Coordinates of C-alpha atoms and ligand atoms in Angstrom, one line a residue:
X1 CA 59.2 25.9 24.6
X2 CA 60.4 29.3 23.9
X3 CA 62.5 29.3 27.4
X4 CA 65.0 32.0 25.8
X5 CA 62.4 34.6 24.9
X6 CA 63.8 37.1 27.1
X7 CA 67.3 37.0 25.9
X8 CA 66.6 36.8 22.9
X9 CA 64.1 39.9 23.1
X10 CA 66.9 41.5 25.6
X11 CA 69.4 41.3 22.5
X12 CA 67.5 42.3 20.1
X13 CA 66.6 45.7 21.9
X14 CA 70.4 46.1 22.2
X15 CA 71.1 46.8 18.4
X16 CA 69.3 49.8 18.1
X17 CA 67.8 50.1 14.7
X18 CA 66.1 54.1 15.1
X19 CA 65.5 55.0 11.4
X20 CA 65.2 58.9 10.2
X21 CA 67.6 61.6 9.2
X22 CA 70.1 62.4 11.5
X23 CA 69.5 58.9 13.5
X24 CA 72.5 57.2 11.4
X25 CA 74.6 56.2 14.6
X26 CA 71.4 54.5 16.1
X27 CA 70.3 52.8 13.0
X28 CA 72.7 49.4 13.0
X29 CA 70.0 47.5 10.9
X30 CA 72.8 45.3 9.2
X31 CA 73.8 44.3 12.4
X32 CA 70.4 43.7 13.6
X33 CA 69.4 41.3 10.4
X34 CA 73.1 39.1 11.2
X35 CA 71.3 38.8 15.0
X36 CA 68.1 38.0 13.9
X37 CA 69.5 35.3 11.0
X38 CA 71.9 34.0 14.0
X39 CA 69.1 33.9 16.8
X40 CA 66.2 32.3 14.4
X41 CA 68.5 29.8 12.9
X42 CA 65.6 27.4 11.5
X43 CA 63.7 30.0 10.0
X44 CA 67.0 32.0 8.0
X45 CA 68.5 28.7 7.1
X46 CA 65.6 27.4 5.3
X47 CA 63.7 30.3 3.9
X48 CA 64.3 31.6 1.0
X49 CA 65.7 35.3 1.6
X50 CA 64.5 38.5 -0.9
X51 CA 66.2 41.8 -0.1
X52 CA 64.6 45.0 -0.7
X53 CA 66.9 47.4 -0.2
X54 CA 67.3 47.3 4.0
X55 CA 64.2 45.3 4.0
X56 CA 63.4 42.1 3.8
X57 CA 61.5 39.3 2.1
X58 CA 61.3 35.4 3.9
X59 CA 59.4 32.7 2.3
X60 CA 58.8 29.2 3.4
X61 CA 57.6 26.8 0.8
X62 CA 54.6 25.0 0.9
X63 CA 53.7 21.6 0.5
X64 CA 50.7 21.9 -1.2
X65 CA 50.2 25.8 -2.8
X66 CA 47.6 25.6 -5.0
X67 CA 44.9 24.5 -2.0
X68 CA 45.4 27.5 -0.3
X69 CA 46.8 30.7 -1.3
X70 CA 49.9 32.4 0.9
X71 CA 49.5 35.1 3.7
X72 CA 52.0 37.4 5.2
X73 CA 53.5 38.2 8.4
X74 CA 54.7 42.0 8.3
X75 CA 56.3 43.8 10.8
X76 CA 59.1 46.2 10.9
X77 CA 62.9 46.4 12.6
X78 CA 63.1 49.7 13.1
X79 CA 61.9 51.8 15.8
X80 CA 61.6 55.7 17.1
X81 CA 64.1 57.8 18.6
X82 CA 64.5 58.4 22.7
X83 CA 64.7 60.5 25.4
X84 CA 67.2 58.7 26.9
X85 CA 67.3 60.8 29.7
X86 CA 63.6 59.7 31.0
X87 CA 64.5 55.8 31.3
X88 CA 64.8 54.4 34.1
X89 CA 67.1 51.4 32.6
X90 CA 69.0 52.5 29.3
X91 CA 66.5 52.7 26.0
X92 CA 69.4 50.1 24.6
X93 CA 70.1 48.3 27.4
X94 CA 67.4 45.2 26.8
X95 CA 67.4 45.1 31.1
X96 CA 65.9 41.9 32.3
X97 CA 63.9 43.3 35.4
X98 CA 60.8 42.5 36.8
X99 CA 59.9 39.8 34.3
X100 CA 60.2 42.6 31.9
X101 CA 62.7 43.2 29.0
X102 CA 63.1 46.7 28.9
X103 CA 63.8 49.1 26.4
X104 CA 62.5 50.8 22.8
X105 CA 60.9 48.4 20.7
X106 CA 60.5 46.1 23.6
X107 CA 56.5 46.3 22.8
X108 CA 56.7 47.9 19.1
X109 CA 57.4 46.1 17.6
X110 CA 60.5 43.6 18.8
X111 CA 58.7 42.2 20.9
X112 CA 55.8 40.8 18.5
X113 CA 58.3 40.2 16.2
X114 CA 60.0 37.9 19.0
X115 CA 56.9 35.9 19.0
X116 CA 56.8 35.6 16.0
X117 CA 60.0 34.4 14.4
X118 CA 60.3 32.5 17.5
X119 CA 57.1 30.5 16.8
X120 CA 57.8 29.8 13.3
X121 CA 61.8 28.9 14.0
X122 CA 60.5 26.0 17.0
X123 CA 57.7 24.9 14.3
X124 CA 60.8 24.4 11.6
X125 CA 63.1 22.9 14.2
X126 CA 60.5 20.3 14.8
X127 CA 60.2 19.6 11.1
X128 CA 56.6 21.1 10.3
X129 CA 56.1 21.8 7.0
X130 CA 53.2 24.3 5.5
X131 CA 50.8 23.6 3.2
X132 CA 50.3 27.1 2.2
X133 CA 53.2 29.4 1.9
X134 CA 54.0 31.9 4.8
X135 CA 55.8 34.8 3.6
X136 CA 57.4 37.6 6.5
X137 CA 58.1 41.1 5.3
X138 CA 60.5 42.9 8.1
X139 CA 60.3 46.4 7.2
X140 CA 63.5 49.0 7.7
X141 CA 61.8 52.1 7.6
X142 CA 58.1 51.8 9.3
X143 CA 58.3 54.8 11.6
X144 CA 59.1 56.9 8.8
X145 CA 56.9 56.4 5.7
X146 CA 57.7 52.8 5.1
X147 CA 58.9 54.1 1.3
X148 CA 60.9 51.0 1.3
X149 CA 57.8 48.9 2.1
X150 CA 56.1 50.1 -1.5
X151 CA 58.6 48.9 -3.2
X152 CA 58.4 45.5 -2.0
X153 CA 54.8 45.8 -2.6
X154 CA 55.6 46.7 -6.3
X155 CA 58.2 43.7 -6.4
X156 CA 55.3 41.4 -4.9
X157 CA 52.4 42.5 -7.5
X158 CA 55.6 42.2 -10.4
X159 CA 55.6 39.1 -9.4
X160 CA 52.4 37.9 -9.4
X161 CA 52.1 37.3 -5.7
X162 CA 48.6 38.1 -4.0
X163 CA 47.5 37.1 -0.4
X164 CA 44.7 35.9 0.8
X165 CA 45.4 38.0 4.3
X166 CA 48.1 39.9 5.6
X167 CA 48.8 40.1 9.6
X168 CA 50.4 43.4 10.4
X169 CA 50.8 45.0 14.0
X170 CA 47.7 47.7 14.8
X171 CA 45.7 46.1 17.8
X172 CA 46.9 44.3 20.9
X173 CA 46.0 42.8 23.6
X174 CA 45.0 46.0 26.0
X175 CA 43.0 46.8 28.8
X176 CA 40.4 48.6 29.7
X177 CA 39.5 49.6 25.7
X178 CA 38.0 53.1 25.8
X179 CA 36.5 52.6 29.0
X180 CA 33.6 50.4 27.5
X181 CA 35.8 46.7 28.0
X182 CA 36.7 45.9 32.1
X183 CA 40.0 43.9 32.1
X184 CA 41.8 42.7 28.4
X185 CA 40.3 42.3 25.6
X186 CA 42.5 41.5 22.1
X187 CA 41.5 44.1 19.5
X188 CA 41.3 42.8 16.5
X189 CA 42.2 45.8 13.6
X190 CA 40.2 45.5 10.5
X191 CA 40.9 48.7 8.9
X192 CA 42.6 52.4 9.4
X193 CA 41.8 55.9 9.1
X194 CA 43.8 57.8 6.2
X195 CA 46.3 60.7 6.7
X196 CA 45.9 63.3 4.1
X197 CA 48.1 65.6 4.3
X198 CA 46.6 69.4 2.5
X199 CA 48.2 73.3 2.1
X200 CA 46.3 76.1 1.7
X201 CA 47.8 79.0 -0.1
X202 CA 46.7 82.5 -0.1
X203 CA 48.2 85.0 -2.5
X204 CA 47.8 89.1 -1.9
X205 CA 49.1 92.6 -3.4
X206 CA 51.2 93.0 -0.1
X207 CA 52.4 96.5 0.9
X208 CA 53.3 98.5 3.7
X209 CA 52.3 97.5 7.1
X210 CA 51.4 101.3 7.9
X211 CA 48.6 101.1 5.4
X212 CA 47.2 97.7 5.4
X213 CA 44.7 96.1 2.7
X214 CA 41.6 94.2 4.0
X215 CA 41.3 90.4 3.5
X216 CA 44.9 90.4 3.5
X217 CA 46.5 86.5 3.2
X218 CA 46.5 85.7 6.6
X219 CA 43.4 86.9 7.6
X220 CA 41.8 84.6 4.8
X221 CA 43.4 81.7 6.1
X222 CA 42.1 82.8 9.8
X223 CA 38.8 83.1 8.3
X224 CA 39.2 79.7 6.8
X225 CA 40.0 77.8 9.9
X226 CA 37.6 79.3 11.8
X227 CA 34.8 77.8 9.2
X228 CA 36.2 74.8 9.7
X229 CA 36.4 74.8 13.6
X230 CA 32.7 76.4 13.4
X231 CA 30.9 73.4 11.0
X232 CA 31.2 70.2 11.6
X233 CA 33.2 69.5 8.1
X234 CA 32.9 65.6 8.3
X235 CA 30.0 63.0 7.7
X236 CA 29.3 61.6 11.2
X237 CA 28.6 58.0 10.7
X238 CA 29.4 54.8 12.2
X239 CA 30.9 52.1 9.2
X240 CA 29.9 48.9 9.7
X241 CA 33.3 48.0 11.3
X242 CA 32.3 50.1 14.0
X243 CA 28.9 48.5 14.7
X244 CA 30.8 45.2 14.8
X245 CA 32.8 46.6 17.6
X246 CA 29.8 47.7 19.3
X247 CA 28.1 44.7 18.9
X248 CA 31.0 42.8 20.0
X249 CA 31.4 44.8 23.4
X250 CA 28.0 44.0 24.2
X251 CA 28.2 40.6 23.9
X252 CA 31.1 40.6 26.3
X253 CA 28.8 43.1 28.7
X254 CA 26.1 42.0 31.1
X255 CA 23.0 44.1 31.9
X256 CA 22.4 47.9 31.4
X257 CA 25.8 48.7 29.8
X258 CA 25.3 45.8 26.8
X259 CA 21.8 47.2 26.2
X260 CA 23.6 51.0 26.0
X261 CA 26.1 49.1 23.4
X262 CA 23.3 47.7 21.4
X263 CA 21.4 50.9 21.4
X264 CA 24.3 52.6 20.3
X265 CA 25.4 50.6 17.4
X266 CA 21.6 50.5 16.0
X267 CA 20.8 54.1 16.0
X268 CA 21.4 56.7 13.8
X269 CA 22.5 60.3 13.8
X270 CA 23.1 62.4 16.1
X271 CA 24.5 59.2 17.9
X272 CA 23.0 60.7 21.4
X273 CA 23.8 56.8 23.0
X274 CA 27.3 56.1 21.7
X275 CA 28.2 59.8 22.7
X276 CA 26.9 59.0 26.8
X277 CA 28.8 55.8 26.3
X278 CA 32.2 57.1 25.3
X279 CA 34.3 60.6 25.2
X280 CA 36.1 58.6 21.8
X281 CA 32.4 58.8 20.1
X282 CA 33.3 61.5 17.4
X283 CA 36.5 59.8 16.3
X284 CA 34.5 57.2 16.0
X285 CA 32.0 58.9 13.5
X286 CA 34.2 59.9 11.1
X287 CA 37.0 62.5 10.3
X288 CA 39.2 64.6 12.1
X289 CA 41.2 67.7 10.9
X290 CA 44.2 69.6 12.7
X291 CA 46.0 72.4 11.7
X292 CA 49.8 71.4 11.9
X293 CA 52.1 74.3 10.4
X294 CA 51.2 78.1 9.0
X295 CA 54.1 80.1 7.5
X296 CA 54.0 83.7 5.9
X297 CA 55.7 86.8 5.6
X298 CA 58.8 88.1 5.9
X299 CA 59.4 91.1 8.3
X300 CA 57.0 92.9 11.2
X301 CA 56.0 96.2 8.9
X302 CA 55.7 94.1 5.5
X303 CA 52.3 92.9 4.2
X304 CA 53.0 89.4 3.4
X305 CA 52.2 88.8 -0.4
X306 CA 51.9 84.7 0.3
X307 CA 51.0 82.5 3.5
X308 CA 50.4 79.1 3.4
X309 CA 48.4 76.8 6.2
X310 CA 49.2 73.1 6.5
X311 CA 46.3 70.6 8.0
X312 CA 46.2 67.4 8.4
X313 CA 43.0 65.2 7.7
X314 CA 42.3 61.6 9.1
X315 CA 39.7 60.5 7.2
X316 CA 37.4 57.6 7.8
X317 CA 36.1 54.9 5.5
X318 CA 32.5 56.2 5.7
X319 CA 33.5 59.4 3.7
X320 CA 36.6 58.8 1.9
X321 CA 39.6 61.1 0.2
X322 CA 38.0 62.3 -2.7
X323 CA 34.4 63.7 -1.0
X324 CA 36.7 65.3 1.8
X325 CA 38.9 66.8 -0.9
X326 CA 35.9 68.3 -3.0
X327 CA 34.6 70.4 0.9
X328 CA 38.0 72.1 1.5
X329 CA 38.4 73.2 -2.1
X330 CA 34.9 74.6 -1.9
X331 CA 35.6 76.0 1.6
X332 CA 38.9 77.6 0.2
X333 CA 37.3 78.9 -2.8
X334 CA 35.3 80.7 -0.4
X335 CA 38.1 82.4 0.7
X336 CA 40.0 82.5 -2.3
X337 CA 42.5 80.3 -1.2
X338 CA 44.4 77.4 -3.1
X339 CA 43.6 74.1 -1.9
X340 CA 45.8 71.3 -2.7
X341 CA 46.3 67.7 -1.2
X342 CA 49.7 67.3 -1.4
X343 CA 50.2 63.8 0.2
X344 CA 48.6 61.0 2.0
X345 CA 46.7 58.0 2.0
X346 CA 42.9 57.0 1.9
X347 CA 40.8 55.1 4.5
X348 CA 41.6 51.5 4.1
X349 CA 38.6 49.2 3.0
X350 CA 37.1 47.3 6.1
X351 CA 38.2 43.6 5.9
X352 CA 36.0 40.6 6.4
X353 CA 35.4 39.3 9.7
X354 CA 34.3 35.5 8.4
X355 CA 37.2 34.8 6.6
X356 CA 39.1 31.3 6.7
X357 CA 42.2 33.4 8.5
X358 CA 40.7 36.2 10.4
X359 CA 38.6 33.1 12.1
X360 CA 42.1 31.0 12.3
X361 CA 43.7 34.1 14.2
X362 CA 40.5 34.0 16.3
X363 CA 41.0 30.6 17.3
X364 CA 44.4 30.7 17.8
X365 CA 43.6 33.5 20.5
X366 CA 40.7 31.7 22.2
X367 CA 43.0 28.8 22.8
X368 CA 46.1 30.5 23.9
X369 CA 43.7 33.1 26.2
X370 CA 40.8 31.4 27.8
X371 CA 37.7 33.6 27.6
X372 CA 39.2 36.5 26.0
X373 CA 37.1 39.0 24.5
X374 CA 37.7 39.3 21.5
X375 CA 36.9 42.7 18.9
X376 CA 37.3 44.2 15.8
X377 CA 37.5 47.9 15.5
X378 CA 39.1 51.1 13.3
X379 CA 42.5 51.7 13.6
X380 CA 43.0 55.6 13.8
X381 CA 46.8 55.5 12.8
X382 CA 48.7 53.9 10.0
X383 CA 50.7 50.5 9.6
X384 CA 52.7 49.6 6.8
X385 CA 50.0 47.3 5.3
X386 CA 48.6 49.9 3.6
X387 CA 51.3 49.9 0.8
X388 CA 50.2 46.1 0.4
X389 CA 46.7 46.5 -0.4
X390 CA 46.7 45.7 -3.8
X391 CA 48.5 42.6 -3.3
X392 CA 46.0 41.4 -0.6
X393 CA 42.3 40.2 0.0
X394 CA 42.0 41.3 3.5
X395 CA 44.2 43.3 6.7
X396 CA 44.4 42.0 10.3
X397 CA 45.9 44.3 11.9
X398 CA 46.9 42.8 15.2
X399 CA 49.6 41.3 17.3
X400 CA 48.4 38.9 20.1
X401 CA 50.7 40.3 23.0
X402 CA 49.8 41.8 25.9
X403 CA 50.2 45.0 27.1
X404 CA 49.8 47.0 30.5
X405 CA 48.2 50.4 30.2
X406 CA 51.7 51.9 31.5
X407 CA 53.5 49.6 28.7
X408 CA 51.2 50.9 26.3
X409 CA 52.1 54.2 26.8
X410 CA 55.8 53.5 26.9
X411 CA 55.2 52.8 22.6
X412 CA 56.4 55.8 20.6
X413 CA 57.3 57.1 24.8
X414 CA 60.0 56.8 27.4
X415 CA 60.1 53.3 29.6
X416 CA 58.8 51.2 26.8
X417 CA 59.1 47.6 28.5
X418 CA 57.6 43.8 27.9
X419 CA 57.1 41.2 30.4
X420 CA 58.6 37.6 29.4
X421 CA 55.6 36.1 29.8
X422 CA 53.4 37.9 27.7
X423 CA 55.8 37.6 24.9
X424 CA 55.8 33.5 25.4
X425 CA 52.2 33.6 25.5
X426 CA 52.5 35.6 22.2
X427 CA 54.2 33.1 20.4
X428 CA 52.1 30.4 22.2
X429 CA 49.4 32.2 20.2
X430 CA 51.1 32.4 16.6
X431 CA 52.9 28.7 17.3
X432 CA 49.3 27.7 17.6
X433 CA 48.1 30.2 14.6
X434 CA 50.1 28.4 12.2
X435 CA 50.6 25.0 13.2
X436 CA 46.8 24.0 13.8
X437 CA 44.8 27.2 12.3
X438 CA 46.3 28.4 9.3
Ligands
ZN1 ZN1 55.0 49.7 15.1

């Protein structure tokens, strides 16, 4: 089974499919779906197809719906742009070295998507039949917003369609998790900081440079981010999702270091535990905020009479969008600056670790990978399955592929690469997910 993962993987990196302005040569997506519909020939020729615009929506029927509501499988096709001058083999050359496929979107997220499809087009080749629907969303436009991704999630809710789970990339199977896990361990994502995206403005009479006003626009935004670097702005907490990991390391750890974990995920602030155990602790606890663009004025001698700052804000579930939004408009006032969130997304709600599918998926990986560890924990970037929430019980956010620190590093960077083998063992894992779990 699955013998032809790596050509199949290989060809898939070969149509590249980088979304974005100014990407158009690279982005051969219709060519890319004609591959996949050719390669996965069970699955395409017996599911029923849904377009959303590049996107798209599979279903398989099940035999028996009303016992057990459907789930989704979302992923996307596309993938970031390259320094092609960095590779060792060609970003688009889906080399077979090594073991290894190489090239972008070898790890994110082809090769999971690999797994996948291949698992479910062997399953349908050998005549299995669901009880349950599956559904697979494969997004066009992931690395850039995923717009296209809310509108399939508007067509879903249109249509009366809600999930009991949806299983979207976030986690892996990694090693050596923030220093607190020796050897792999499959991290199992149950929920994702927001990105809130916010602009300061600050107005002033402007003037000559030669006979400058105090409190002038710029200053006030100085002043302004240097309250924010000076107090802690954020409520420093762990959620319960990130007790769970805790408690999950520790039972995985032997002797001093599982009593630390234990320690850490009991106590409350100042966290003085959790912060000996790991350099990640305040990401952990909470928010972060980074100032990402300032613009203002016009020429060297000219007061400016507007600046604006840009900052970006990844809040946690523990504090959420609107308490965060109610301190900088205070702190601004302060100032008298304009505060305004101008885009983003809140915290996602933390999903349920006893579920009837997040326990399937765990199964599915106990039995592919023999004494595994196995935890949940926060995910501090996003993944398209925040446009689904509202047409969904519950997120897993994980893909159960393995990858090697310097493969890990190769996602979103240069000499991105998958060996064969984990991606068979990937679609051992979902094979067994949905013929025996689900
Ligand atoms: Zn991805």
């Amino acid at each position: 089974m699955f013998e032809r993962t790596a050509e199949r993987l290989s060809g898939m990196v070969q149509i590249p499919t980088v979304s974005g302005k100014g990407n158009e040569a690279l982005y051969e997506i219709g060519r890319y779906k004609e591959y996949l519909a050719q390669e996965f020939l069970h699955l395409f020729g017996s599911a029923e197809r849904i377009a959303i615009g590049e996107a798209l929506l599979l279903r398989i029927e099940g035999t028996d719906p009303k016992k057990k509501r459907p789930v989704l499988f979302t992923g996307h096709m596309d993938v970031v742009p390259v320094d092609e001058a960095a590779w060792k083999y060609p970003p688009f050359s889906g080399a077979i070295v090594d073991g290894c496929i190489w090239g972008r979107g070898s790890q994110d997220m082809k090769g999971p998507h690999c797994a996948l499809l291949s698992a479910l087009d062997e399953l349908l080749k050998e005549g299995w039949k669901p009880e349950r629907e599956i559904w697979l969303y494969l997004s066009c436009d992931e690395e850039i917003g995923g717009q296209t991704t809310a509108k399939a999630a508007a067509w879903l809710k249109k249509m009366g369609i809600h999930f009991a789970m949806i299983f979207d990339e976030g986690g892996t199977i990694c090693e050596n998790f923030m220093g607190l896990v020796d050897g792999r361990a499959a991290l199992f994502g149950i929920s994702e900081k927001g990105s809130l995206e916010y602009r300061f403005t600050a107005f002033s009479s402007g003037g000559h440079a030669a006979n400058p006003q105090p409190n002038s626009a710029i200053v006030r935004l100085a002043e302004l981010m240097h309250d924010v670097e000076k107090e802690d702005l954020f409520i420093r907490k762990l959620s319960d999702g990130n007790c769970a990991m805790l408690k999950a390391i520790a039972a995985y750890s032997e002797g001093e270091k599982a009593e630390q974990l234990k320690k850490a995920a009991a106590e409350d602030a100042p966290y003085p535990t959790l912060y000996q155990l790991t350099p990640e602790a305040r990401n952990l606890l909470g928010g972060t905020i980074a100032f990402t663009m300032i613009e203002g004025g016009t020429a060297m001698n000219v007061m400016p009479k507007k600046a604006v700052l840009t900052a970006n804000v990844r809040v946690a579930s523990v504090e959420g969008e609107q308490a965060v939004t109610k301190k900088l408009q205070a702190l601004a006032k302060n100032h008298d600056l304009i505060c305004e969130l101008v885009d983003g997304v809140d915290a996602a709600p933390e999903s349920r670790m006893d579920t009837e599918e997040y326990l399937a998926m765990k199964r599915s990986v106990e039995q592919t990978y023999l004494g595994l560890p196995i935890i949940p924990f926060v995910l501090g970037g996003g993944t398209d399955s925040r446009h689904f929430l509202d047409v969904t019980d519950q997120v897993l956010r994980f893909s159960p592929m393995h990858a090697a620190p310097e493969q890990g590093r190769g996602v979103h960077g240069d000499n991105e690469s998958a060996y064969i083998k984990d991606v068979q063992d990937a679609a051992k894992c979902y094979y067994e997910l949905l013929k025996n779990q689900l």
